[in-house]
Amino acid sequence: MSKNERSSVWFHELAAPDVIDYAKNVCDVAILPLGAIEQHGPHCPCASDALNAIGMSELIAKKSGAMVLPSPMYGSHPYHHWGVQGTIPLRFETHTALIEDIVRGASVAGFNKFILLSAHGQVSSTIVAVHKLGIEGQFVLSLHWYDFLRDNQEILDDPMWHADEAETSVALYLYPQFVDMSKAEAGHSTGLIDPKWKIAPGVMPKPGQMYHFEGTFAKPEKLEMLEGGNGVVGDPTKATLEKGEIIVTRLVDHVSLLVEEIMDQYPVGTRPQTA
Ligand SMILES: [Zn+2]
């Protein structure tokens, strides 16, 4: 079976003998799409991050030959997302354990290289999973799509935050049927310190900035909602399908190149040694 002969790029849509044959003879890179079930304002679905990761992973797999593992859809969340209606957060420990078990299970079928493709800020659990699996000998890369691009500002007017120009543009490209732009409106969040100290997701860091996960510097979202917030950080009215297409295409090209380089360096059946 070649990469173009398989009937699906999804692990769970193929019979086990076909999955095993593909991983043994064609490509043993597996992508795990990681998103979240989280409120995304009045205009985008609660599964936006999961749908973004799933849609991007499918396109990467079609282009590169990698296999996509079924997405758990739920994600882990920082302290300020908890207790918000429309958001179903996993604890970091739960999410880390989930990722570890999925990678271990898929490796039994013959996959030797893993890419965690996140469309939701959850480095706090993905990085822990990467290193725990590395100790066991697994080769795992963790990408958050916006940080992997780091050139969003060439495409977007504003730095990326949440349910905003960036995420809504991707949603308009991947699943326009779930987006209601008539309800899109700008929103904001109140930081506990000046935002200049934080690196916005997907932009080049400046000297003297902290990654946006490195502190409790955001006001809890449930307090902002009680004060009339709409669950948006940024301005989704600036979103367009065209911006989404550029972002997704660029991401698909970058990750596909990564998959192809890994497969050239470590041919099917071989695993980069991590332990
Ligand atoms: Zn999101």
PDB file of C-alpha atoms and ligand atoms in Angstrom:
ATOM      1  CA  MET A   1       0.000   0.000   0.000  1.00  0.00           C
ATOM      2  CA  SER A   2       1.404   3.435  -0.926  1.00  0.00           C
ATOM      3  CA  LYS A   3       0.454   6.699   0.731  1.00  0.00           C
ATOM      4  CA  ASN A   4      -1.965   7.447  -2.110  1.00  0.00           C
ATOM      5  CA  GLU A   5      -3.618   3.996  -2.033  1.00  0.00           C
ATOM      6  CA  ARG A   6      -4.877   4.054   1.548  1.00  0.00           C
ATOM      7  CA  SER A   7      -8.616   4.578   1.885  1.00  0.00           C
ATOM      8  CA  SER A   8      -8.212   6.969   4.829  1.00  0.00           C
ATOM      9  CA  VAL A   9      -5.486   8.968   6.589  1.00  0.00           C
ATOM     10  CA  TRP A  10      -7.198   8.199   9.924  1.00  0.00           C
ATOM     11  CA  PHE A  11      -5.985   5.311  12.097  1.00  0.00           C
ATOM     12  CA  HIS A  12      -9.484   4.571  13.383  1.00  0.00           C
ATOM     13  CA  GLU A  13     -11.052   4.341   9.918  1.00  0.00           C
ATOM     14  CA  LEU A  14      -8.709   1.538   8.774  1.00  0.00           C
ATOM     15  CA  ALA A  15      -8.681  -2.156   9.692  1.00  0.00           C
ATOM     16  CA  ALA A  16      -5.884  -3.131  12.051  1.00  0.00           C
ATOM     17  CA  PRO A  17      -3.933  -5.199   9.442  1.00  0.00           C
ATOM     18  CA  ASP A  18      -3.924  -2.173   7.110  1.00  0.00           C
ATOM     19  CA  VAL A  19      -2.720   0.166   9.883  1.00  0.00           C
ATOM     20  CA  ILE A  20       0.082  -2.265  10.774  1.00  0.00           C
ATOM     21  CA  ASP A  21       1.050  -2.762   7.112  1.00  0.00           C
ATOM     22  CA  TYR A  22       1.160   0.986   6.505  1.00  0.00           C
ATOM     23  CA  ALA A  23       3.304   1.710   9.579  1.00  0.00           C
ATOM     24  CA  LYS A  24       5.648  -1.166   8.734  1.00  0.00           C
ATOM     25  CA  ASN A  25       6.117  -0.526   5.025  1.00  0.00           C
ATOM     26  CA  VAL A  26       5.113   3.049   4.101  1.00  0.00           C
ATOM     27  CA  CYS A  27       5.287   5.647   6.882  1.00  0.00           C
ATOM     28  CA  ASP A  28       5.551   5.305  10.660  1.00  0.00           C
ATOM     29  CA  VAL A  29       4.941   8.951  11.601  1.00  0.00           C
ATOM     30  CA  ALA A  30       1.691   9.431  13.541  1.00  0.00           C
ATOM     31  CA  ILE A  31       0.101  12.817  14.233  1.00  0.00           C
ATOM     32  CA  LEU A  32      -2.087  13.297  17.304  1.00  0.00           C
ATOM     33  CA  PRO A  33      -4.403  16.322  16.945  1.00  0.00           C
ATOM     34  CA  LEU A  34      -4.860  18.042  20.314  1.00  0.00           C
ATOM     35  CA  GLY A  35      -7.399  20.793  20.867  1.00  0.00           C
ATOM     36  CA  ALA A  36      -9.931  21.666  23.530  1.00  0.00           C
ATOM     37  CA  ILE A  37     -13.616  21.907  24.267  1.00  0.00           C
ATOM     38  CA  GLU A  38     -13.753  25.557  25.242  1.00  0.00           C
ATOM     39  CA  GLN A  39     -16.068  28.510  24.800  1.00  0.00           C
ATOM     40  CA  HIS A  40     -15.007  30.486  21.715  1.00  0.00           C
ATOM     41  CA  GLY A  41     -17.229  33.533  21.936  1.00  0.00           C
ATOM     42  CA  PRO A  42     -20.738  33.919  20.507  1.00  0.00           C
ATOM     43  CA  HIS A  43     -19.692  33.157  16.910  1.00  0.00           C
ATOM     44  CA  CYS A  44     -17.439  30.032  16.960  1.00  0.00           C
ATOM     45  CA  PRO A  45     -18.171  26.471  18.169  1.00  0.00           C
ATOM     46  CA  CYS A  46     -16.954  25.150  21.537  1.00  0.00           C
ATOM     47  CA  ALA A  47     -14.805  22.572  19.700  1.00  0.00           C
ATOM     48  CA  SER A  48     -12.935  25.236  17.682  1.00  0.00           C
ATOM     49  CA  ASP A  49      -9.483  24.248  18.919  1.00  0.00           C
ATOM     50  CA  ALA A  50     -10.161  20.531  18.444  1.00  0.00           C
ATOM     51  CA  LEU A  51     -11.611  21.114  14.960  1.00  0.00           C
ATOM     52  CA  ASN A  52      -8.612  23.286  14.036  1.00  0.00           C
ATOM     53  CA  ALA A  53      -6.157  20.574  15.113  1.00  0.00           C
ATOM     54  CA  ILE A  54      -8.176  17.828  13.384  1.00  0.00           C
ATOM     55  CA  GLY A  55      -8.555  19.754  10.116  1.00  0.00           C
ATOM     56  CA  MET A  56      -4.899  20.742   9.977  1.00  0.00           C
ATOM     57  CA  SER A  57      -3.681  17.226  10.853  1.00  0.00           C
ATOM     58  CA  GLU A  58      -5.798  15.663   8.117  1.00  0.00           C
ATOM     59  CA  LEU A  59      -4.360  18.002   5.472  1.00  0.00           C
ATOM     60  CA  ILE A  60      -0.788  17.383   6.718  1.00  0.00           C
ATOM     61  CA  ALA A  61      -1.343  13.613   6.567  1.00  0.00           C
ATOM     62  CA  LYS A  62      -2.705  13.794   3.014  1.00  0.00           C
ATOM     63  CA  LYS A  63       0.320  15.795   1.867  1.00  0.00           C
ATOM     64  CA  SER A  64       3.074  14.053   3.845  1.00  0.00           C
ATOM     65  CA  GLY A  65       1.953  10.422   4.160  1.00  0.00           C
ATOM     66  CA  ALA A  66       1.716  10.486   7.968  1.00  0.00           C
ATOM     67  CA  MET A  67      -1.184   8.754   9.744  1.00  0.00           C
ATOM     68  CA  VAL A  68      -3.588  10.681  11.989  1.00  0.00           C
ATOM     69  CA  LEU A  69      -4.608   9.271  15.377  1.00  0.00           C
ATOM     70  CA  PRO A  70      -8.154   9.953  16.593  1.00  0.00           C
ATOM     71  CA  SER A  71      -8.246  13.179  18.608  1.00  0.00           C
ATOM     72  CA  PRO A  72      -9.315  13.106  22.260  1.00  0.00           C
ATOM     73  CA  MET A  73     -10.770  16.622  21.595  1.00  0.00           C
ATOM     74  CA  TYR A  74     -10.659  17.677  25.272  1.00  0.00           C
ATOM     75  CA  GLY A  75      -7.565  19.594  26.350  1.00  0.00           C
ATOM     76  CA  SER A  76      -5.835  20.816  29.482  1.00  0.00           C
ATOM     77  CA  HIS A  77      -6.332  24.381  30.637  1.00  0.00           C
ATOM     78  CA  PRO A  78      -4.520  27.079  32.594  1.00  0.00           C
ATOM     79  CA  TYR A  79      -5.923  28.298  35.898  1.00  0.00           C
ATOM     80  CA  HIS A  80      -7.869  31.200  34.412  1.00  0.00           C
ATOM     81  CA  HIS A  81     -10.081  29.015  32.141  1.00  0.00           C
ATOM     82  CA  TRP A  82     -11.663  26.971  34.929  1.00  0.00           C
ATOM     83  CA  GLY A  83     -15.329  27.338  35.902  1.00  0.00           C
ATOM     84  CA  VAL A  84     -16.398  28.904  32.596  1.00  0.00           C
ATOM     85  CA  GLN A  85     -19.646  27.801  30.926  1.00  0.00           C
ATOM     86  CA  GLY A  86     -18.923  26.102  27.593  1.00  0.00           C
ATOM     87  CA  THR A  87     -15.440  24.980  28.645  1.00  0.00           C
ATOM     88  CA  ILE A  88     -14.714  21.391  29.781  1.00  0.00           C
ATOM     89  CA  PRO A  89     -11.138  21.433  31.037  1.00  0.00           C
ATOM     90  CA  LEU A  90      -8.975  18.406  31.820  1.00  0.00           C
ATOM     91  CA  ARG A  91      -6.426  18.626  34.607  1.00  0.00           C
ATOM     92  CA  PHE A  92      -2.824  18.708  33.386  1.00  0.00           C
ATOM     93  CA  GLU A  93      -2.236  15.278  34.972  1.00  0.00           C
ATOM     94  CA  THR A  94      -5.225  13.780  33.113  1.00  0.00           C
ATOM     95  CA  HIS A  95      -4.161  15.218  29.775  1.00  0.00           C
ATOM     96  CA  THR A  96      -0.528  14.197  30.188  1.00  0.00           C
ATOM     97  CA  ALA A  97      -1.573  10.616  31.034  1.00  0.00           C
ATOM     98  CA  LEU A  98      -3.966  10.569  28.052  1.00  0.00           C
ATOM     99  CA  ILE A  99      -1.215  11.590  25.625  1.00  0.00           C
ATOM    100  CA  GLU A 100       1.240   9.084  27.077  1.00  0.00           C
ATOM    101  CA  ASP A 101      -1.194   6.182  26.766  1.00  0.00           C
ATOM    102  CA  ILE A 102      -2.220   7.094  23.203  1.00  0.00           C
ATOM    103  CA  VAL A 103       1.423   7.230  22.069  1.00  0.00           C
ATOM    104  CA  ARG A 104       2.237   3.928  23.818  1.00  0.00           C
ATOM    105  CA  GLY A 105      -0.787   2.243  22.226  1.00  0.00           C
ATOM    106  CA  ALA A 106      -0.054   3.539  18.726  1.00  0.00           C
ATOM    107  CA  SER A 107       3.584   2.478  18.998  1.00  0.00           C
ATOM    108  CA  VAL A 108       2.407  -1.125  19.503  1.00  0.00           C
ATOM    109  CA  ALA A 109       0.915  -0.940  15.972  1.00  0.00           C
ATOM    110  CA  GLY A 110       4.333   0.044  14.613  1.00  0.00           C
ATOM    111  CA  PHE A 111       4.502   3.835  14.747  1.00  0.00           C
ATOM    112  CA  ASN A 112       7.966   5.083  15.684  1.00  0.00           C
ATOM    113  CA  LYS A 113       7.710   8.879  15.368  1.00  0.00           C
ATOM    114  CA  PHE A 114       5.000  11.072  16.871  1.00  0.00           C
ATOM    115  CA  ILE A 115       3.894  14.652  16.354  1.00  0.00           C
ATOM    116  CA  LEU A 116       1.485  16.212  18.858  1.00  0.00           C
ATOM    117  CA  LEU A 117      -0.261  18.961  16.901  1.00  0.00           C
ATOM    118  CA  SER A 118      -1.955  21.350  19.321  1.00  0.00           C
ATOM    119  CA  ALA A 119      -4.352  24.133  18.423  1.00  0.00           C
ATOM    120  CA  HIS A 120      -4.801  25.184  22.035  1.00  0.00           C
ATOM    121  CA  GLY A 121      -2.341  26.502  24.611  1.00  0.00           C
ATOM    122  CA  GLN A 122      -1.438  23.452  26.649  1.00  0.00           C
ATOM    123  CA  VAL A 123       2.342  23.226  26.688  1.00  0.00           C
ATOM    124  CA  SER A 124       2.114  22.571  30.431  1.00  0.00           C
ATOM    125  CA  SER A 125       0.831  19.060  29.763  1.00  0.00           C
ATOM    126  CA  THR A 126       2.278  18.292  26.314  1.00  0.00           C
ATOM    127  CA  ILE A 127       5.875  19.061  27.293  1.00  0.00           C
ATOM    128  CA  VAL A 128       5.641  16.862  30.383  1.00  0.00           C
ATOM    129  CA  ALA A 129       4.268  14.009  28.225  1.00  0.00           C
ATOM    130  CA  VAL A 130       7.062  14.486  25.664  1.00  0.00           C
ATOM    131  CA  HIS A 131       9.782  14.094  28.277  1.00  0.00           C
ATOM    132  CA  LYS A 132       8.168  11.201  30.123  1.00  0.00           C
ATOM    133  CA  LEU A 133       7.787   9.358  26.791  1.00  0.00           C
ATOM    134  CA  GLY A 134      11.347  10.272  25.791  1.00  0.00           C
ATOM    135  CA  ILE A 135      12.630   8.474  28.892  1.00  0.00           C
ATOM    136  CA  GLU A 136      10.781   5.371  27.627  1.00  0.00           C
ATOM    137  CA  GLY A 137      12.447   5.621  24.207  1.00  0.00           C
ATOM    138  CA  GLN A 138       9.625   7.288  22.285  1.00  0.00           C
ATOM    139  CA  PHE A 139      10.399  10.021  19.720  1.00  0.00           C
ATOM    140  CA  VAL A 140       7.774  12.748  20.190  1.00  0.00           C
ATOM    141  CA  LEU A 141       7.589  16.350  18.938  1.00  0.00           C
ATOM    142  CA  SER A 142       5.053  18.818  20.322  1.00  0.00           C
ATOM    143  CA  LEU A 143       3.931  21.656  18.042  1.00  0.00           C
ATOM    144  CA  HIS A 144       1.459  24.407  18.804  1.00  0.00           C
ATOM    145  CA  TRP A 145       0.493  25.540  15.305  1.00  0.00           C
ATOM    146  CA  TYR A 146       0.681  29.259  15.964  1.00  0.00           C
ATOM    147  CA  ASP A 147       4.070  29.090  17.657  1.00  0.00           C
ATOM    148  CA  PHE A 148       5.419  26.759  14.967  1.00  0.00           C
ATOM    149  CA  LEU A 149       4.637  29.409  12.330  1.00  0.00           C
ATOM    150  CA  ARG A 150       5.906  32.429  14.301  1.00  0.00           C
ATOM    151  CA  ASP A 151       5.116  34.600  11.299  1.00  0.00           C
ATOM    152  CA  ASN A 152       1.421  35.204  11.834  1.00  0.00           C
ATOM    153  CA  GLN A 153       1.988  38.941  11.837  1.00  0.00           C
ATOM    154  CA  GLU A 154       2.696  38.848   8.107  1.00  0.00           C
ATOM    155  CA  ILE A 155      -0.867  37.611   7.614  1.00  0.00           C
ATOM    156  CA  LEU A 156      -2.841  39.088  10.508  1.00  0.00           C
ATOM    157  CA  ASP A 157      -3.494  42.617  11.739  1.00  0.00           C
ATOM    158  CA  ASP A 158      -3.309  41.656  15.433  1.00  0.00           C
ATOM    159  CA  PRO A 159      -1.335  39.228  17.610  1.00  0.00           C
ATOM    160  CA  MET A 160      -3.245  36.021  18.203  1.00  0.00           C
ATOM    161  CA  TRP A 161      -5.170  35.386  21.418  1.00  0.00           C
ATOM    162  CA  HIS A 162      -8.573  33.697  21.574  1.00  0.00           C
ATOM    163  CA  ALA A 163     -11.646  33.334  19.298  1.00  0.00           C
ATOM    164  CA  ASP A 164     -10.112  36.284  17.469  1.00  0.00           C
ATOM    165  CA  GLU A 165      -8.948  37.239  13.983  1.00  0.00           C
ATOM    166  CA  ALA A 166      -6.521  34.267  13.817  1.00  0.00           C
ATOM    167  CA  GLU A 167      -8.713  31.477  15.177  1.00  0.00           C
ATOM    168  CA  THR A 168     -11.840  32.685  13.410  1.00  0.00           C
ATOM    169  CA  SER A 169      -9.993  32.929  10.062  1.00  0.00           C
ATOM    170  CA  VAL A 170      -8.866  29.308  10.415  1.00  0.00           C
ATOM    171  CA  ALA A 171     -12.416  28.314  11.379  1.00  0.00           C
ATOM    172  CA  LEU A 172     -13.843  30.076   8.304  1.00  0.00           C
ATOM    173  CA  TYR A 173     -11.450  28.091   6.115  1.00  0.00           C
ATOM    174  CA  LEU A 174     -11.867  24.675   7.772  1.00  0.00           C
ATOM    175  CA  TYR A 175     -15.526  24.592   8.971  1.00  0.00           C
ATOM    176  CA  PRO A 176     -17.468  27.708   7.864  1.00  0.00           C
ATOM    177  CA  GLN A 177     -20.761  25.896   8.514  1.00  0.00           C
ATOM    178  CA  PHE A 178     -20.175  26.208  12.281  1.00  0.00           C
ATOM    179  CA  VAL A 179     -19.240  29.931  12.303  1.00  0.00           C
ATOM    180  CA  ASP A 180     -21.776  32.781  12.563  1.00  0.00           C
ATOM    181  CA  MET A 181     -19.969  35.984  11.623  1.00  0.00           C
ATOM    182  CA  SER A 182     -23.129  38.032  12.314  1.00  0.00           C
ATOM    183  CA  LYS A 183     -22.425  37.393  16.012  1.00  0.00           C
ATOM    184  CA  ALA A 184     -18.699  38.155  15.872  1.00  0.00           C
ATOM    185  CA  GLU A 185     -17.655  41.079  18.026  1.00  0.00           C
ATOM    186  CA  ALA A 186     -14.398  42.297  19.526  1.00  0.00           C
ATOM    187  CA  GLY A 187     -13.575  41.413  23.115  1.00  0.00           C
ATOM    188  CA  HIS A 188     -10.731  41.858  25.528  1.00  0.00           C
ATOM    189  CA  SER A 189      -9.154  40.430  28.655  1.00  0.00           C
ATOM    190  CA  THR A 190      -7.779  42.303  31.601  1.00  0.00           C
ATOM    191  CA  GLY A 191      -4.218  41.318  32.394  1.00  0.00           C
ATOM    192  CA  LEU A 192      -2.968  41.506  35.954  1.00  0.00           C
ATOM    193  CA  ILE A 193       0.258  43.053  34.626  1.00  0.00           C
ATOM    194  CA  ASP A 194       0.985  45.085  31.466  1.00  0.00           C
ATOM    195  CA  PRO A 195       0.685  42.810  28.361  1.00  0.00           C
ATOM    196  CA  LYS A 196       4.061  44.038  27.060  1.00  0.00           C
ATOM    197  CA  TRP A 197       5.671  41.496  29.438  1.00  0.00           C
ATOM    198  CA  LYS A 198       4.011  38.540  27.684  1.00  0.00           C
ATOM    199  CA  ILE A 199       4.832  36.893  24.343  1.00  0.00           C
ATOM    200  CA  ALA A 200       1.625  36.700  22.334  1.00  0.00           C
ATOM    201  CA  PRO A 201       1.063  33.258  20.767  1.00  0.00           C
ATOM    202  CA  GLY A 202       2.416  33.026  17.229  1.00  0.00           C
ATOM    203  CA  VAL A 203       4.557  36.163  17.206  1.00  0.00           C
ATOM    204  CA  MET A 204       8.300  36.611  17.499  1.00  0.00           C
ATOM    205  CA  PRO A 205       9.313  37.144  21.142  1.00  0.00           C
ATOM    206  CA  LYS A 206      10.975  40.401  22.143  1.00  0.00           C
ATOM    207  CA  PRO A 207      13.774  40.579  24.727  1.00  0.00           C
ATOM    208  CA  GLY A 208      12.491  40.639  28.288  1.00  0.00           C
ATOM    209  CA  GLN A 209       9.183  38.861  27.639  1.00  0.00           C
ATOM    210  CA  MET A 210       7.727  35.815  29.369  1.00  0.00           C
ATOM    211  CA  TYR A 211       5.893  33.044  27.550  1.00  0.00           C
ATOM    212  CA  HIS A 212       2.183  33.500  28.213  1.00  0.00           C
ATOM    213  CA  PHE A 213       2.080  30.326  30.334  1.00  0.00           C
ATOM    214  CA  GLU A 214       4.872  31.416  32.656  1.00  0.00           C
ATOM    215  CA  GLY A 215       2.759  33.187  35.241  1.00  0.00           C
ATOM    216  CA  THR A 216      -0.670  33.768  36.704  1.00  0.00           C
ATOM    217  CA  PHE A 217      -0.942  37.114  34.966  1.00  0.00           C
ATOM    218  CA  ALA A 218      -4.405  36.765  33.413  1.00  0.00           C
ATOM    219  CA  LYS A 219      -7.616  37.675  35.200  1.00  0.00           C
ATOM    220  CA  PRO A 220      -9.891  34.598  35.606  1.00  0.00           C
ATOM    221  CA  GLU A 221     -12.195  34.320  32.601  1.00  0.00           C
ATOM    222  CA  LYS A 222     -15.255  33.578  34.750  1.00  0.00           C
ATOM    223  CA  LEU A 223     -14.807  36.972  36.448  1.00  0.00           C
ATOM    224  CA  GLU A 224     -14.534  38.685  33.072  1.00  0.00           C
ATOM    225  CA  MET A 225     -17.729  36.948  31.901  1.00  0.00           C
ATOM    226  CA  LEU A 226     -19.562  38.088  35.056  1.00  0.00           C
ATOM    227  CA  GLU A 227     -18.492  41.642  34.215  1.00  0.00           C
ATOM    228  CA  GLY A 228     -20.058  41.375  30.741  1.00  0.00           C
ATOM    229  CA  GLY A 229     -17.165  39.867  28.773  1.00  0.00           C
ATOM    230  CA  ASN A 230     -18.056  37.951  25.596  1.00  0.00           C
ATOM    231  CA  GLY A 231     -15.344  35.275  25.836  1.00  0.00           C
ATOM    232  CA  VAL A 232     -13.300  36.797  23.010  1.00  0.00           C
ATOM    233  CA  VAL A 233      -9.767  38.182  23.283  1.00  0.00           C
ATOM    234  CA  GLY A 234      -9.060  40.108  20.084  1.00  0.00           C
ATOM    235  CA  ASP A 235     -11.213  41.143  17.149  1.00  0.00           C
ATOM    236  CA  PRO A 236     -12.859  38.347  15.119  1.00  0.00           C
ATOM    237  CA  THR A 237     -14.542  40.873  12.798  1.00  0.00           C
ATOM    238  CA  LYS A 238     -11.131  41.131  11.075  1.00  0.00           C
ATOM    239  CA  ALA A 239     -11.243  37.407  10.223  1.00  0.00           C
ATOM    240  CA  THR A 240     -11.501  36.198   6.623  1.00  0.00           C
ATOM    241  CA  LEU A 241     -11.493  32.808   4.933  1.00  0.00           C
ATOM    242  CA  GLU A 242      -8.550  34.008   2.815  1.00  0.00           C
ATOM    243  CA  LYS A 243      -6.382  34.701   5.892  1.00  0.00           C
ATOM    244  CA  GLY A 244      -7.316  31.265   7.227  1.00  0.00           C
ATOM    245  CA  GLU A 245      -6.317  29.599   3.978  1.00  0.00           C
ATOM    246  CA  ILE A 246      -2.878  31.263   4.014  1.00  0.00           C
ATOM    247  CA  ILE A 247      -2.265  30.256   7.655  1.00  0.00           C
ATOM    248  CA  VAL A 248      -3.403  26.658   7.190  1.00  0.00           C
ATOM    249  CA  THR A 249      -1.528  26.191   3.895  1.00  0.00           C
ATOM    250  CA  ARG A 250       1.694  27.546   5.402  1.00  0.00           C
ATOM    251  CA  LEU A 251       1.349  25.293   8.445  1.00  0.00           C
ATOM    252  CA  VAL A 252       0.585  22.228   6.309  1.00  0.00           C
ATOM    253  CA  ASP A 253       3.654  22.913   4.132  1.00  0.00           C
ATOM    254  CA  HIS A 254       5.955  23.370   7.163  1.00  0.00           C
ATOM    255  CA  VAL A 255       4.831  20.271   9.045  1.00  0.00           C
ATOM    256  CA  SER A 256       4.789  18.137   5.876  1.00  0.00           C
ATOM    257  CA  LEU A 257       8.410  19.143   5.257  1.00  0.00           C
ATOM    258  CA  LEU A 258       9.221  18.147   8.839  1.00  0.00           C
ATOM    259  CA  VAL A 259       7.579  14.731   8.325  1.00  0.00           C
ATOM    260  CA  GLU A 260       9.448  14.183   5.053  1.00  0.00           C
ATOM    261  CA  GLU A 261      12.809  15.134   6.608  1.00  0.00           C
ATOM    262  CA  ILE A 262      12.239  12.801   9.576  1.00  0.00           C
ATOM    263  CA  MET A 263      11.365   9.943   7.186  1.00  0.00           C
ATOM    264  CA  ASP A 264      14.469  10.639   5.056  1.00  0.00           C
ATOM    265  CA  GLN A 265      16.700  10.682   8.119  1.00  0.00           C
ATOM    266  CA  TYR A 266      15.033   7.728   9.866  1.00  0.00           C
ATOM    267  CA  PRO A 267      13.482   5.420   7.222  1.00  0.00           C
ATOM    268  CA  VAL A 268      10.322   3.449   7.954  1.00  0.00           C
ATOM    269  CA  GLY A 269      10.896   0.901  10.700  1.00  0.00           C
ATOM    270  CA  THR A 270      13.594   2.903  12.476  1.00  0.00           C
ATOM    271  CA  ARG A 271      13.237   5.110  15.542  1.00  0.00           C
ATOM    272  CA  PRO A 272      15.462   7.999  16.583  1.00  0.00           C
ATOM    273  CA  GLN A 273      17.143   6.826  19.809  1.00  0.00           C
ATOM    274  CA  THR A 274      15.988   8.782  22.866  1.00  0.00           C
ATOM    275  CA  ALA A 275      16.800   6.298  25.623  1.00  0.00           C
TER     276      ALA A 275
HETATM  277 ZN    ZN B   1      -8.939  28.533  20.528  1.00  0.00          ZN
END
